[in-house]
PDB file of C-alpha atoms in Angstrom:
ATOM      1  CA  MET L  59     -10.400 -17.667  -0.369  1.00 77.00           C
ATOM      2  CA  ASN L  60     -13.674 -15.738  -0.538  1.00 73.00           C
ATOM      3  CA  ALA L  61     -13.020 -14.876  -4.188  1.00 74.00           C
ATOM      4  CA  PHE L  62     -12.659 -18.578  -4.974  1.00 71.00           C
ATOM      5  CA  ARG L  63     -15.903 -19.268  -3.094  1.00 76.00           C
ATOM      6  CA  VAL L  64     -17.673 -16.701  -5.261  1.00 72.00           C
ATOM      7  CA  VAL L  65     -16.251 -18.063  -8.525  1.00 72.00           C
ATOM      8  CA  ILE L  66     -16.413 -21.803  -7.841  1.00 78.00           C
ATOM      9  CA  PHE L  67     -19.407 -22.208  -5.509  1.00 73.00           C
ATOM     10  CA  ASN L  68     -21.373 -19.132  -6.658  1.00 72.00           C
ATOM     11  CA  TYR L  69     -21.413 -17.735  -3.094  1.00 69.00           C
ATOM     12  CA  ILE L  70     -22.941 -14.261  -2.982  1.00 73.00           C
ATOM     13  CA  PRO L  71     -23.089 -12.389   0.347  1.00 69.00           C
ATOM     14  CA  GLU L  72     -26.385 -10.740   1.249  1.00 64.00           C
ATOM     15  CA  ASN L  73     -24.996  -7.206   1.362  1.00 61.00           C
ATOM     16  CA  LYS L  74     -23.492  -7.570  -2.140  1.00 64.00           C
ATOM     17  CA  ALA L  75     -26.431  -9.191  -3.920  1.00 64.00           C
ATOM     18  CA  HIS L  76     -26.729  -6.197  -6.285  1.00 63.00           C
ATOM     19  CA  LEU L  77     -23.261  -6.907  -7.774  1.00 68.00           C
ATOM     20  CA  HIS L  78     -22.249  -9.364 -10.461  1.00 72.00           C
ATOM     21  CA  PRO L  79     -20.266 -12.372  -9.128  1.00 73.00           C
ATOM     22  CA  ALA L  80     -17.181 -11.231 -11.067  1.00 76.00           C
ATOM     23  CA  ASP L  81     -17.352  -7.845  -9.327  1.00 74.00           C
ATOM     24  CA  ILE L  82     -17.703  -9.530  -5.934  1.00 75.00           C
ATOM     25  CA  ALA L  83     -14.663 -11.722  -6.638  1.00 78.00           C
ATOM     26  CA  THR L  84     -12.720  -8.671  -7.805  1.00 79.00           C
ATOM     27  CA  THR L  85     -13.662  -6.844  -4.609  1.00 79.00           C
ATOM     28  CA  TYR L  86     -12.365  -9.729  -2.502  1.00 80.00           C
ATOM     29  CA  LEU L  87      -9.128  -9.825  -4.491  1.00 84.00           C
ATOM     30  CA  ILE L  88      -8.674  -6.081  -4.016  1.00 82.00           C
ATOM     31  CA  LYS L  89      -9.248  -6.495  -0.262  1.00 83.00           C
ATOM     32  CA  SER L  90      -6.603  -9.218  -0.138  1.00 86.00           C
ATOM     33  CA  LEU L  91      -4.188  -6.976  -2.049  1.00 84.00           C
ATOM     34  CA  ASP L  92      -4.884  -4.209   0.457  1.00 83.00           C
ATOM     35  CA  THR L  93      -4.171  -6.576   3.359  1.00 87.00           C
ATOM     36  CA  PHE L  94      -0.926  -7.674   1.705  1.00 88.00           C
ATOM     37  CA  LEU L  95       0.187  -4.065   1.248  1.00 83.00           C
ATOM     38  CA  ILE L  96      -0.539  -3.264   4.893  1.00 86.00           C
ATOM     39  CA  ALA L  97       1.522  -6.287   5.947  1.00 89.00           C
ATOM     40  CA  LEU L  98       4.320  -5.095   3.648  1.00 84.00           C
ATOM     41  CA  VAL L  99       4.232  -1.642   5.256  1.00 83.00           C
ATOM     42  CA  LEU L 100       4.491  -3.189   8.709  1.00 87.00           C
ATOM     43  CA  PHE L 101       7.402  -5.368   7.578  1.00 87.00           C
ATOM     44  CA  ILE L 102       9.268  -2.426   6.033  1.00 84.00           C
ATOM     45  CA  PHE L 103       8.649  -0.298   9.114  1.00 85.00           C
ATOM     46  CA  ALA L 104       9.811  -3.036  11.489  1.00 88.00           C
ATOM     47  CA  HIS L 105      12.955  -3.709   9.475  1.00 85.00           C
ATOM     48  CA  GLY L 106      13.698   0.001   9.124  1.00 85.00           C
ATOM     49  CA  VAL L 107      13.360   0.620  12.846  1.00 86.00           C
ATOM     50  CA  TYR L 108      15.552  -2.398  13.556  1.00 85.00           C
ATOM     51  CA  THR L 109      18.197  -1.252  11.070  1.00 82.00           C
ATOM     52  CA  LEU L 110      18.249   2.366  12.204  1.00 83.00           C
ATOM     53  CA  PHE L 111      18.024   1.995  15.961  1.00 83.00           C
ATOM     54  CA  ILE L 112      18.839  -1.550  17.109  1.00 82.00           C
ATOM     55  CA  SER L 113      21.257  -3.349  14.801  1.00 75.00           C
ATOM     56  CA  ASN L 114      24.998  -3.066  15.168  1.00 66.00           C
ATOM     57  CA  LYS L 115      26.173  -1.643  11.841  1.00 65.00           C
ATOM     58  CA  ILE L 116      29.801  -2.525  12.515  1.00 57.00           C
ATOM     59  CA  TYR L 117      29.074  -6.236  12.230  1.00 53.00           C
ATOM     60  CA  ASP L 118      26.439  -5.940   9.500  1.00 57.00           C
ATOM     61  CA  ASP L 119      27.816  -6.921   6.092  1.00 57.00           C
ATOM     62  CA  GLY L 120      24.555  -6.065   4.255  1.00 58.00           C
ATOM     63  CA  ASN L 121      24.287  -9.380   2.408  1.00 63.00           C
ATOM     64  CA  GLY L 122      21.180 -10.569   4.240  1.00 63.00           C
ATOM     65  CA  VAL L 123      18.687  -8.008   2.955  1.00 63.00           C
ATOM     66  CA  LEU L 124      17.395  -7.008  -0.449  1.00 67.00           C
ATOM     67  CA  LYS L 125      18.575  -3.605  -1.687  1.00 70.00           C
ATOM     68  CA  TRP L 126      15.080  -2.123  -1.921  1.00 69.00           C
ATOM     69  CA  ILE L 127      14.397  -2.625   1.780  1.00 73.00           C
ATOM     70  CA  ARG L 128      17.649  -1.211   3.152  1.00 74.00           C
ATOM     71  CA  THR L 129      17.116   1.955   5.143  1.00 77.00           C
ATOM     72  CA  PRO L 130      20.182   4.209   5.239  1.00 80.00           C
ATOM     73  CA  ASN L 131      18.389   7.027   7.101  1.00 82.00           C
ATOM     74  CA  ILE L 132      15.053   7.978   8.618  1.00 83.00           C
ATOM     75  CA  GLY L 133      14.121  10.098   5.569  1.00 81.00           C
ATOM     76  CA  HIS L 134      14.357   7.065   3.317  1.00 79.00           C
ATOM     77  CA  LEU L 135      12.152   5.073   5.694  1.00 82.00           C
ATOM     78  CA  LYS L 136       9.545   7.864   5.754  1.00 83.00           C
ATOM     79  CA  ASN L 137       9.614   8.100   1.965  1.00 82.00           C
ATOM     80  CA  VAL L 138       9.069   4.371   1.450  1.00 80.00           C
ATOM     81  CA  LEU L 139       6.274   4.252   4.010  1.00 82.00           C
ATOM     82  CA  ALA L 140       4.556   7.294   2.516  1.00 84.00           C
ATOM     83  CA  GLU L 141       4.712   5.801  -0.991  1.00 83.00           C
ATOM     84  CA  VAL L 142       3.169   2.548   0.179  1.00 82.00           C
ATOM     85  CA  ILE L 143       0.452   4.425   2.082  1.00 84.00           C
ATOM     86  CA  VAL L 144      -0.465   6.303  -1.116  1.00 87.00           C
ATOM     87  CA  ILE L 145      -0.712   2.956  -2.945  1.00 85.00           C
ATOM     88  CA  ILE L 146      -2.885   1.520  -0.160  1.00 84.00           C
ATOM     89  CA  LEU L 147      -5.219   4.515  -0.385  1.00 87.00           C
ATOM     90  CA  PHE L 148      -5.482   4.043  -4.158  1.00 87.00           C
ATOM     91  CA  VAL L 149      -6.382   0.368  -3.693  1.00 83.00           C
ATOM     92  CA  LYS L 150      -8.984   1.384  -1.099  1.00 83.00           C
ATOM     93  CA  PHE L 151     -10.448   3.846  -3.605  1.00 86.00           C
ATOM     94  CA  LEU L 152     -10.735   1.075  -6.199  1.00 83.00           C
ATOM     95  CA  GLU L 153     -12.525  -1.085  -3.657  1.00 79.00           C
ATOM     96  CA  VAL L 154     -14.998   1.689  -2.823  1.00 81.00           C
ATOM     97  CA  VAL L 155     -15.698   2.299  -6.511  1.00 81.00           C
ATOM     98  CA  PHE L 156     -16.298  -1.403  -7.221  1.00 76.00           C
ATOM     99  CA  VAL L 157     -18.665  -1.817  -4.285  1.00 74.00           C
ATOM    100  CA  ASN L 158     -20.644   1.376  -5.014  1.00 75.00           C
ATOM    101  CA  ILE L 159     -20.526   1.271  -8.807  1.00 73.00           C
ATOM    102  CA  ASP L 160     -24.308   1.735  -9.126  1.00 74.00           C
ATOM    103  CA  ASN L 161     -24.536   4.473  -6.499  1.00 76.00           C
ATOM    104  CA  LEU L 162     -21.633   6.839  -7.141  1.00 77.00           C
ATOM    105  CA  LYS L 163     -21.854  10.314  -5.636  1.00 82.00           C
ATOM    106  CA  TRP L 164     -19.615  13.337  -5.884  1.00 81.00           C
ATOM    107  CA  GLU L 165     -18.352  12.774  -2.310  1.00 81.00           C
ATOM    108  CA  ILE L 166     -16.400   9.762  -3.557  1.00 81.00           C
ATOM    109  CA  LEU L 167     -14.027  12.188  -5.331  1.00 85.00           C
ATOM    110  CA  ILE L 168     -12.624  13.278  -1.965  1.00 86.00           C
ATOM    111  CA  LEU L 169     -10.482  10.139  -1.727  1.00 85.00           C
ATOM    112  CA  PRO L 170      -8.718  10.442  -5.126  1.00 88.00           C
ATOM    113  CA  ALA L 171      -8.206  14.175  -4.559  1.00 90.00           C
ATOM    114  CA  SER L 172      -6.545  13.460  -1.229  1.00 89.00           C
ATOM    115  CA  ILE L 173      -4.415  10.745  -2.860  1.00 89.00           C
ATOM    116  CA  VAL L 174      -3.210  13.210  -5.499  1.00 91.00           C
ATOM    117  CA  LEU L 175      -2.467  15.844  -2.854  1.00 91.00           C
ATOM    118  CA  LEU L 176      -0.550  13.329  -0.739  1.00 88.00           C
ATOM    119  CA  ALA L 177       1.455  12.202  -3.765  1.00 87.00           C
ATOM    120  CA  LEU L 178       2.273  15.796  -4.712  1.00 89.00           C
ATOM    121  CA  GLY L 179       3.263  16.581  -1.143  1.00 88.00           C
ATOM    122  CA  LEU L 180       5.513  13.543  -1.114  1.00 84.00           C
ATOM    123  CA  LYS L 181       7.092  14.636  -4.378  1.00 84.00           C
ATOM    124  CA  PHE L 182       7.763  18.154  -3.112  1.00 85.00           C
ATOM    125  CA  LEU L 183       9.129  16.962   0.236  1.00 79.00           C
ATOM    126  CA  SER L 184      11.975  14.991  -1.385  1.00 72.00           C
ATOM    127  CA  LEU L 185      12.686  12.985   1.763  1.00 61.00           C
ATOM    128  CA  ASN L 186      15.412  10.923   0.115  1.00 54.00           C
ATOM    129  CA  LYS L 187      17.188  13.885  -1.497  1.00 56.00           C
ATOM    130  CA  GLU L 188      20.365  13.106   0.479  1.00 52.00           C
ATOM    131  CA  ASP L 189      20.542   9.647  -1.111  1.00 50.00           C
ATOM    132  CA  ILE L 190      20.283  11.131  -4.609  1.00 50.00           C
ATOM    133  CA  ASP L 191      23.049  13.653  -3.869  1.00 50.00           C
ATOM    134  CA  LYS L 192      25.361  10.907  -2.532  1.00 54.00           C
ATOM    135  CA  THR L 193      24.924   8.772  -5.654  1.00 52.00           C
ATOM    136  CA  LYS L 194      25.891  11.674  -7.948  1.00 51.00           C
ATOM    137  CA  LYS L 195      29.238  12.215  -6.178  1.00 49.00           C
TER     138      LYS L 195
END
């Protein structure tokens, strides 16, 4: 909604007066994408906890849920949540770069370095390795 206010009504907040209106609208769109991804993480986590610990699997036919959100084990749930957290951090980095585009310092490289390290750690952990082995059999 704020992005539309910037584009249509030429609304420019006081703390972002140094930015072009297109950059301000882009920043608001990135913030809304970040909020959507956080909501998606909470939804996946809630469904995974429900599936793993609460639901009765005997009576569950599996037709009510999309295949990408099914959680066969806790490792799969951790893997999905970690992947989405890495994406959220990347979106946050984009937001920081857009807001501080005129005043970039070397300290801003800490965030992408940590994102790369988290992604590499996630790759080496192979939390869903059991699922891959079961599909090969």
